[in-house]
Coordinates of N, CA, C and O in Angstrom, one line a residue:
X8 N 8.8 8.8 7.9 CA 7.9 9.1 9.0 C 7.0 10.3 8.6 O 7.6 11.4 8.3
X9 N 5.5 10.1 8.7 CA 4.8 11.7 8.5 C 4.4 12.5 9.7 O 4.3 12.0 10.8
X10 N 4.2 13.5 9.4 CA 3.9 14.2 10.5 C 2.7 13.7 11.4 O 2.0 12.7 11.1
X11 N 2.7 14.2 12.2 CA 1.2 13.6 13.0 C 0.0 14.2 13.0 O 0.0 15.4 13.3
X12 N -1.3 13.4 12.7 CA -2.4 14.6 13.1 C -2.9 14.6 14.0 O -2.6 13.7 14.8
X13 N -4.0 15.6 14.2 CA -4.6 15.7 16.3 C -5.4 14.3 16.0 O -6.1 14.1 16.9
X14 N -5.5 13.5 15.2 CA -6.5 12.2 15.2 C -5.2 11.1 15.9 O -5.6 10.1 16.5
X15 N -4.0 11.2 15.8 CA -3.6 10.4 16.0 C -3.4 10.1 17.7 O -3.1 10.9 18.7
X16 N -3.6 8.8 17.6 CA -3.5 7.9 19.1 C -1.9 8.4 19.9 O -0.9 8.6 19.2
X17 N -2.0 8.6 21.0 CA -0.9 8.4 21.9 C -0.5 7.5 22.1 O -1.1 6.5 21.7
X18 N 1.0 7.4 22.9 CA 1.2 6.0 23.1 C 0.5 5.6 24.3 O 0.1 4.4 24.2
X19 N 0.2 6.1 25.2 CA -0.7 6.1 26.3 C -2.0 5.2 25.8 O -2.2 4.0 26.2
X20 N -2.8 6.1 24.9 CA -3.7 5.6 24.3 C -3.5 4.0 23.4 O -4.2 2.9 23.4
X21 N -2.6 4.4 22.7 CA -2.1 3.1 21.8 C -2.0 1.6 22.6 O -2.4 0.5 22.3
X22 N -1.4 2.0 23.5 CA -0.9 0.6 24.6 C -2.5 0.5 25.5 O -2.8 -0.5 26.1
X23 N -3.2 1.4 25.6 CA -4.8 1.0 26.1 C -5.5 0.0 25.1 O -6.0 -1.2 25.2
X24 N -5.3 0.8 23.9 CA -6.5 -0.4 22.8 C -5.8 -1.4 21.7 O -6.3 -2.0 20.7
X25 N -4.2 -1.4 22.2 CA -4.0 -2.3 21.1 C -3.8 -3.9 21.6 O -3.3 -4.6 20.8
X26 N -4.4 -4.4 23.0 CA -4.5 -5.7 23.7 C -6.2 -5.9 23.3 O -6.6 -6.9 23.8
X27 N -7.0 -5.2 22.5 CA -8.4 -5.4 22.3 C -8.6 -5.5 21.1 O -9.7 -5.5 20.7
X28 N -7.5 -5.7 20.3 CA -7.5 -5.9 18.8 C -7.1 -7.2 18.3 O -6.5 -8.0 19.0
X29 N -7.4 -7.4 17.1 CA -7.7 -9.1 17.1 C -6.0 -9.0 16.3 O -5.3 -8.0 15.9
X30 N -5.8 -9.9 16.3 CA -4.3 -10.3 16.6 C -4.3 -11.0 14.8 O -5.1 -11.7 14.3
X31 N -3.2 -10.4 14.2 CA -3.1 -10.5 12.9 C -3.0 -12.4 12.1 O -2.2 -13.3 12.2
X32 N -4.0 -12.3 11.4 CA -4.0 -13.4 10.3 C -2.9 -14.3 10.1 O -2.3 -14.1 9.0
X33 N -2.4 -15.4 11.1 CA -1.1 -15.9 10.3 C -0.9 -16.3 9.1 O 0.2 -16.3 8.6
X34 N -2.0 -16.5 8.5 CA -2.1 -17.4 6.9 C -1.5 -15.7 6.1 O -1.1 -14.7 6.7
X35 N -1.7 -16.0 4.7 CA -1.6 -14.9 3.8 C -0.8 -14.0 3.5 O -0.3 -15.1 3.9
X36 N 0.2 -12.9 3.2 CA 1.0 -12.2 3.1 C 1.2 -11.4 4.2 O 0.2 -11.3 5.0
X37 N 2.4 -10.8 4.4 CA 3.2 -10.5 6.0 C 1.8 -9.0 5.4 O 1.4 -8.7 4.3
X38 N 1.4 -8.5 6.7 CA 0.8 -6.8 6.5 C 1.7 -6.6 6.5 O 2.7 -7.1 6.9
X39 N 1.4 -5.1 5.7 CA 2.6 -3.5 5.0 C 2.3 -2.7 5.9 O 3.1 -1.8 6.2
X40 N 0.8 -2.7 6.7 CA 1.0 -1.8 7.5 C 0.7 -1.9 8.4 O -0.1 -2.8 8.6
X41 N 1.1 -0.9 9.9 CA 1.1 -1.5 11.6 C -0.8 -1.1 11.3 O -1.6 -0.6 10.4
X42 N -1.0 -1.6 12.5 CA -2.4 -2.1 13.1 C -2.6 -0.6 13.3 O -3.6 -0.1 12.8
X43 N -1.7 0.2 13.9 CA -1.5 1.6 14.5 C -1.8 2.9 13.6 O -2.4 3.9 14.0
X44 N -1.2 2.7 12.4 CA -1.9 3.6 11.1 C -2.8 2.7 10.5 O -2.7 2.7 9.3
X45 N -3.5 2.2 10.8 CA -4.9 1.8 10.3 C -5.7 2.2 11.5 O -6.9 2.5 11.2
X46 N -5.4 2.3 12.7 CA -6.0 3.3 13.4 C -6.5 4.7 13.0 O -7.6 5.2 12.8
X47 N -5.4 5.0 13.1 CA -4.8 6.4 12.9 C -5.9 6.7 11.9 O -6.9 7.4 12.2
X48 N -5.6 6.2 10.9 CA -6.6 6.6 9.7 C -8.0 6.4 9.5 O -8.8 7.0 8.7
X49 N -8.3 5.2 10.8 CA -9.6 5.6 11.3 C -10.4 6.4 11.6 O -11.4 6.9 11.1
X50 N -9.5 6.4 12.5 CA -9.7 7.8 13.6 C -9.8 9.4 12.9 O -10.4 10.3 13.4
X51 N -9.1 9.3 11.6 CA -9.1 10.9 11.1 C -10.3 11.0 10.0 O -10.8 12.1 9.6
X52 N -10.6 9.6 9.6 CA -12.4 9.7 8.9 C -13.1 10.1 9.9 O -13.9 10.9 9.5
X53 N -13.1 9.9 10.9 CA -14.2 9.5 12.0 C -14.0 11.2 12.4 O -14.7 12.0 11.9
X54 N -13.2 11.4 13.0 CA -13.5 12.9 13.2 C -13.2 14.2 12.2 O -13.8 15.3 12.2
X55 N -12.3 13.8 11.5 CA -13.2 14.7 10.0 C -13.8 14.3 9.1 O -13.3 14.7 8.0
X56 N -15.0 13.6 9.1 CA -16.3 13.5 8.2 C -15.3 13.3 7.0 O -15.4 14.4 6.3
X57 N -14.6 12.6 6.5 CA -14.0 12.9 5.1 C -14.8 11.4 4.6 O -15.3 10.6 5.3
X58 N -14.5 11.5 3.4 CA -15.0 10.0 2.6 C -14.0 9.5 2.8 O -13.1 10.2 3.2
X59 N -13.7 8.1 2.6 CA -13.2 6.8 2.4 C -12.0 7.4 1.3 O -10.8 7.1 1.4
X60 N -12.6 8.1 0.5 CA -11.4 7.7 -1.2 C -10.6 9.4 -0.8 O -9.6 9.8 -1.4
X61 N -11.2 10.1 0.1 CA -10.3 12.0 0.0 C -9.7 11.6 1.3 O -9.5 12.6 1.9
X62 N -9.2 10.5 1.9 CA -8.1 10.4 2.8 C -6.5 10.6 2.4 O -6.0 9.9 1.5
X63 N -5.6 11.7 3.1 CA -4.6 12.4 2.8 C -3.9 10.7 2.3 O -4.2 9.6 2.7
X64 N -2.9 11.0 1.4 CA -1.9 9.9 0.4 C -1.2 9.3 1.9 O -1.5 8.2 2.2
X65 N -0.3 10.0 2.8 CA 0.3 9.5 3.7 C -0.1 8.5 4.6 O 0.7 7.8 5.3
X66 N -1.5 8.2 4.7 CA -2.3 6.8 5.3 C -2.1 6.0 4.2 O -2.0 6.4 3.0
X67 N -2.0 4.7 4.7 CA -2.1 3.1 4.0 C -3.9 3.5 2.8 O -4.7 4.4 2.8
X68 N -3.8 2.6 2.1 CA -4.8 3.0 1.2 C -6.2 2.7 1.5 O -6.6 1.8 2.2
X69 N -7.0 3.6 1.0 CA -8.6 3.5 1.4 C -9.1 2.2 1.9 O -9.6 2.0 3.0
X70 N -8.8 0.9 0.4 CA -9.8 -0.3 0.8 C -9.1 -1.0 1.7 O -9.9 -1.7 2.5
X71 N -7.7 -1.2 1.8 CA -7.2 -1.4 3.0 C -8.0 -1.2 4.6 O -8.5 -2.0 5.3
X72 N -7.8 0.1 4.6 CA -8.3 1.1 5.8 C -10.0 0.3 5.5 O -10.0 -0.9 5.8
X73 N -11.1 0.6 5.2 CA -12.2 0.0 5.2 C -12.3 -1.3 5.1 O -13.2 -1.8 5.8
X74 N -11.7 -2.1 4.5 CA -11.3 -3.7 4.9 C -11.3 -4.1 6.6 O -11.9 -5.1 7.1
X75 N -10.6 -3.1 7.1 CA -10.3 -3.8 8.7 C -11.5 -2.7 9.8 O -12.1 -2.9 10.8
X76 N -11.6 -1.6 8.7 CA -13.0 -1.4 9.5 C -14.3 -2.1 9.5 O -15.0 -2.0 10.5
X77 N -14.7 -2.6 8.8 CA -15.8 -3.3 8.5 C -15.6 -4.9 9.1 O -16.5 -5.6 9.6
X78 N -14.2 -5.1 8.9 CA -14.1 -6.8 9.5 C -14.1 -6.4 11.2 O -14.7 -7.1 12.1
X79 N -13.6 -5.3 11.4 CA -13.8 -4.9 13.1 C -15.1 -5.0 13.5 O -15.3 -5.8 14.4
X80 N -16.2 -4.4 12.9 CA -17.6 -4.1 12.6 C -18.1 -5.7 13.0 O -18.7 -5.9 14.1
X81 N -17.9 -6.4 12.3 CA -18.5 -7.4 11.6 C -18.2 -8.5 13.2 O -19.1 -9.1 13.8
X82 N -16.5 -8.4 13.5 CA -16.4 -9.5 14.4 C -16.1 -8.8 15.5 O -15.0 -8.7 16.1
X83 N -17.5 -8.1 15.9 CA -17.3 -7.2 17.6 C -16.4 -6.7 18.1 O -16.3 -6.8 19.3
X84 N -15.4 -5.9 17.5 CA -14.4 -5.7 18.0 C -14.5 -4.0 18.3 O -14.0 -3.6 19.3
X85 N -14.9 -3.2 17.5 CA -15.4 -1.8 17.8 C -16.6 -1.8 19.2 O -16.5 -0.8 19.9
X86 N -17.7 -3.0 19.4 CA -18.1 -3.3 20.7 C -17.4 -3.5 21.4 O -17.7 -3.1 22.5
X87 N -16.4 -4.0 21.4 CA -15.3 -4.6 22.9 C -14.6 -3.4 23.2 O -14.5 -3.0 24.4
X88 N -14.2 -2.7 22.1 CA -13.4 -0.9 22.4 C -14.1 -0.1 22.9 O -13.8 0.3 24.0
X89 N -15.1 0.3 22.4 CA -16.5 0.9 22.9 C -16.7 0.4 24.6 O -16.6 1.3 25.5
X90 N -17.0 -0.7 24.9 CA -17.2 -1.1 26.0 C -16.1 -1.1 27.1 O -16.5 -0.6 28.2
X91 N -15.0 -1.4 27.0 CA -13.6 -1.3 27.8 C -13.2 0.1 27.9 O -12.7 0.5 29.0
X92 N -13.4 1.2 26.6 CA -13.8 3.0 27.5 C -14.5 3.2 28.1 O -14.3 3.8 29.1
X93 N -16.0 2.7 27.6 CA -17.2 2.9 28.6 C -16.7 2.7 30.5 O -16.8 3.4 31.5
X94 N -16.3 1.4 30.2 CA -16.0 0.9 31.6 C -14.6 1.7 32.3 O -14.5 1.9 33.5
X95 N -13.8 2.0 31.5 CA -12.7 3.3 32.0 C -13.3 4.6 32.9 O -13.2 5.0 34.1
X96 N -14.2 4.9 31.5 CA -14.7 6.1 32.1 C -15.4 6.1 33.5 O -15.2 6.9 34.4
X97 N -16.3 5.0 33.2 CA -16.9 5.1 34.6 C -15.8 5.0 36.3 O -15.7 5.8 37.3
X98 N -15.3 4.0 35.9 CA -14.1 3.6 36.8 C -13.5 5.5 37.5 O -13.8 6.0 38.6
X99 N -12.6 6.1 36.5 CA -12.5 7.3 36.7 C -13.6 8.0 37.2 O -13.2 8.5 38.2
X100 N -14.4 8.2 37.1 CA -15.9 9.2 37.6 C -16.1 8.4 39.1 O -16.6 9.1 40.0
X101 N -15.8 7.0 39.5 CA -16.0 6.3 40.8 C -16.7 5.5 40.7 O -16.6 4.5 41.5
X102 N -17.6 5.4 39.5 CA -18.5 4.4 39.3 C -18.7 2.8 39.4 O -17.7 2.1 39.2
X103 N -19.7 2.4 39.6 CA -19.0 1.0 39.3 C -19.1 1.1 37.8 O -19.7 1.8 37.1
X104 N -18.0 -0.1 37.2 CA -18.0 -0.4 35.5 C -19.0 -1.0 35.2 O -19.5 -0.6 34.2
X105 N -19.8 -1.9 35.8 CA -21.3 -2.1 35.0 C -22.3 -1.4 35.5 O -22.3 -1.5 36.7
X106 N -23.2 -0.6 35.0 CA -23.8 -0.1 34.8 C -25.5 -0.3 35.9 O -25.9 -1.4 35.5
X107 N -26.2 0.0 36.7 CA -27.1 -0.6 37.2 C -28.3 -0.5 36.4 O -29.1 -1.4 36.2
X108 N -28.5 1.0 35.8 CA -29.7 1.5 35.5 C -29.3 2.2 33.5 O -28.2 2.4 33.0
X109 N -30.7 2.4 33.0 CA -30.1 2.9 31.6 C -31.2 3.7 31.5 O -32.2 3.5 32.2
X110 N -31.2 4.6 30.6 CA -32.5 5.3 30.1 C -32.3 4.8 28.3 O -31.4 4.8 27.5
X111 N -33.7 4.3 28.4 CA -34.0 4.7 26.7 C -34.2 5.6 25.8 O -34.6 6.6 26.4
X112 N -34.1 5.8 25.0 CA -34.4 7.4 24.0 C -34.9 6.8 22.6 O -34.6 5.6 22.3
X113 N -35.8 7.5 21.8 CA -35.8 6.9 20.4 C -36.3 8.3 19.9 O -36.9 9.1 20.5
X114 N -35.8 8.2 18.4 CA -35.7 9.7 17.7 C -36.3 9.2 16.2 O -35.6 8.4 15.5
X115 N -37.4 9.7 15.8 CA -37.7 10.0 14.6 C -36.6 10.4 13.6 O -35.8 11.2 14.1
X116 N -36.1 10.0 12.1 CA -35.0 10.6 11.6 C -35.7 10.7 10.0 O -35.9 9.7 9.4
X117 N -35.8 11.5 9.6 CA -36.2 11.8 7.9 C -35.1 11.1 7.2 O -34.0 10.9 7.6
X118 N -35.6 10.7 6.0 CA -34.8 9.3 5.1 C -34.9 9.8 3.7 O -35.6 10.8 3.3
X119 N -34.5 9.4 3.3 CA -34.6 9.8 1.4 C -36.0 9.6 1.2 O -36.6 8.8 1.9
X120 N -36.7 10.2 0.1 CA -37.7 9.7 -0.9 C -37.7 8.3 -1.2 O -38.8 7.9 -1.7
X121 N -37.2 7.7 -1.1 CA -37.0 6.2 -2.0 C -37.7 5.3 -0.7 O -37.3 5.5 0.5
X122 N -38.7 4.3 -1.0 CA -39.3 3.5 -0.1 C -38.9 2.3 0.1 O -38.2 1.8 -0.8
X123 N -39.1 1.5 1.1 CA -38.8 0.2 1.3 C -38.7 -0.1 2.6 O -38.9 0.7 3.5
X124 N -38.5 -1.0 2.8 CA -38.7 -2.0 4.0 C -38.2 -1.5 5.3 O -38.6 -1.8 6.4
X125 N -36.9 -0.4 5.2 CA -36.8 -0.1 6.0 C -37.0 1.2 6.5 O -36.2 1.7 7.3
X126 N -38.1 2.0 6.1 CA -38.6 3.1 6.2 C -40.0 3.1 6.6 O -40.7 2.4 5.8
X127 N -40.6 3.6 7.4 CA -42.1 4.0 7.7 C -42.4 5.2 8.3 O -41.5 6.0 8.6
X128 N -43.7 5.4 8.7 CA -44.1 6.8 9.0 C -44.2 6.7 10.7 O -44.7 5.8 11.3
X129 N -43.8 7.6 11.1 CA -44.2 8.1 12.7 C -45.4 8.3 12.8 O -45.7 7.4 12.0
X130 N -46.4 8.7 13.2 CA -47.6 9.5 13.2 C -47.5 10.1 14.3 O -48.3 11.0 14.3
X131 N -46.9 10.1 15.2 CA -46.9 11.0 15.8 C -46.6 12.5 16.0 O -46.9 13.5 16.6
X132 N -45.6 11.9 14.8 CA -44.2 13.2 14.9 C -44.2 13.8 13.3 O -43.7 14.9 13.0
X133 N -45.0 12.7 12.3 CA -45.9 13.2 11.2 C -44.8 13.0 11.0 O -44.3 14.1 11.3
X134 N -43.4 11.9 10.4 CA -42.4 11.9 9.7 C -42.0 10.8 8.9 O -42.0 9.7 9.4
X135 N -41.8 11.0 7.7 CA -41.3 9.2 7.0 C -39.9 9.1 7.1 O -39.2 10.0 6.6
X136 N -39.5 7.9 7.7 CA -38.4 7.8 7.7 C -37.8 6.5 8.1 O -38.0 5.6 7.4
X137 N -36.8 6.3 9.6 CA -36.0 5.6 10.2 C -36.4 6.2 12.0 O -36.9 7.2 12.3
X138 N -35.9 5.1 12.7 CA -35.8 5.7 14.1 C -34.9 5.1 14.5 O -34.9 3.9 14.2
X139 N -33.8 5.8 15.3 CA -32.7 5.4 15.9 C -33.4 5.2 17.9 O -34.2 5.9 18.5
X140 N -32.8 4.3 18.3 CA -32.9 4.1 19.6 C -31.6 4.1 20.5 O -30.6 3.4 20.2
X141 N -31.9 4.9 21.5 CA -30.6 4.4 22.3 C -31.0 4.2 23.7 O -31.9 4.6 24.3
X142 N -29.9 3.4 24.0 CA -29.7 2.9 25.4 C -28.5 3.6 26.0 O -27.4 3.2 25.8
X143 N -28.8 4.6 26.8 CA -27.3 4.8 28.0 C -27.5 4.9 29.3 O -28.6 4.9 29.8
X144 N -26.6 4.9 29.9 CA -26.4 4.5 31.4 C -26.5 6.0 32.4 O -26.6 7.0 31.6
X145 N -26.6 6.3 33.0 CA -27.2 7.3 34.2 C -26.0 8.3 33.8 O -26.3 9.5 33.9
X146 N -24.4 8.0 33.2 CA -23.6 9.2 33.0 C -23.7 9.4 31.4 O -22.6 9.8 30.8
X147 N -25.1 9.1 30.4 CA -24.8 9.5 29.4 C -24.2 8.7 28.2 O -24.4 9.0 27.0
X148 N -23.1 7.6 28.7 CA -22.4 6.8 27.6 C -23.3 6.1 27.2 O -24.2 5.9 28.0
X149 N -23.4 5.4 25.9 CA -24.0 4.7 25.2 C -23.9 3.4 25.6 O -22.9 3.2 26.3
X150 N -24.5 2.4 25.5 CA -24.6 1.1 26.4 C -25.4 0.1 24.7 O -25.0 -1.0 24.2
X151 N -26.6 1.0 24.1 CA -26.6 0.3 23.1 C -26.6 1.1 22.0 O -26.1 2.2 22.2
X152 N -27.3 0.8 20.7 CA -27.7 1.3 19.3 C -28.3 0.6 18.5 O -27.9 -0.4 18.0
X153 N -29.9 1.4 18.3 CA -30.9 0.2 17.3 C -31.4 1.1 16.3 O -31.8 2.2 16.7
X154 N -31.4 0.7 15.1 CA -32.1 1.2 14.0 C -33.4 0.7 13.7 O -33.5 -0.5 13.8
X155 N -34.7 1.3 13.3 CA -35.5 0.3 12.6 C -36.4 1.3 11.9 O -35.8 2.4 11.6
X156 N -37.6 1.1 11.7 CA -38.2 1.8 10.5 C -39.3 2.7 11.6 O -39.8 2.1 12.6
X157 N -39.5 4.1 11.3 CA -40.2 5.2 12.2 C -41.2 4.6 12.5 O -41.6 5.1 13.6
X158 N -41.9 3.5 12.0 CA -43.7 3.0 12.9 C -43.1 2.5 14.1 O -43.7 3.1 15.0
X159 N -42.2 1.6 14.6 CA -42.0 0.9 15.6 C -41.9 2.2 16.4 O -41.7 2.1 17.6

């Protein structure tokens, strides 16, 4: 058993998001590791900015760990988590869970030197780059996320 870090899920928390997780592969070799430290180990990239490969030895192994992040990614499943807090949160504050109203935002973002298709210039804001857009709802939570190139 290793010690625990402040990244790691509660059981509270644990039994919230582990009915929104896709239910393990019957085909292929039994998993070595619970669904719960591939969390965990999520969760401790995600809030300390570490790389993929400088994750502490005591988590399951990097491409493991990025394997089930990216297949999460890939088959909406980080959207369904994302969305079933959103909808908590509001619930808690009194809200209704869907949302009536959203404000938009979009942000100019500077990009590497290197050109291509997904980069262009602002003119407004005089910047080459990317622009991030968001969509949230009247308390702030995010509702969407779009990337595209600074002219749009």
């Amino acid at each position: 058993m290793r010690k625990a870090y402040q990244t790691d899920l509660s059981d509270t928390e644990w039994f919230f998001l582990e009915p929104l997780l896709p239910l393990p592969n019957a085909t292929g070799p039994p998993k070595t590791h619970s669904t719960r430290e591939i969390l965990n180990a999520v969760f401790y990239i995600v809030r300390g900015g570490c790389a993929w490969r400088l994750l502490p030895h005591d988590f399951p192994p990097w491409k493991t760990l990025y394997h089930y992040f990216r297949y999460w990614r890939l088959d909406g499943t980080w959207e369904k988590v994302h969305a079933a807090l959103r909808k908590r949160v509001r619930v808690r504050l009194k809200r209704d869970p869907q949302p009536s109203a959203g404000i938009a935002e979009s942000q100019p973002v500077k990009s590497t030197g290197v050109g291509g298709k997904e980069r262009g210039y602002d003119g407004g804001k005089k910047i080459k780059g990317r622009k991030r857009h968001l969509l949230v709802d009247t308390q702030g939570l995010v509702l969407e996320v779009l990337g595209s190139t600074a002219q749009k």
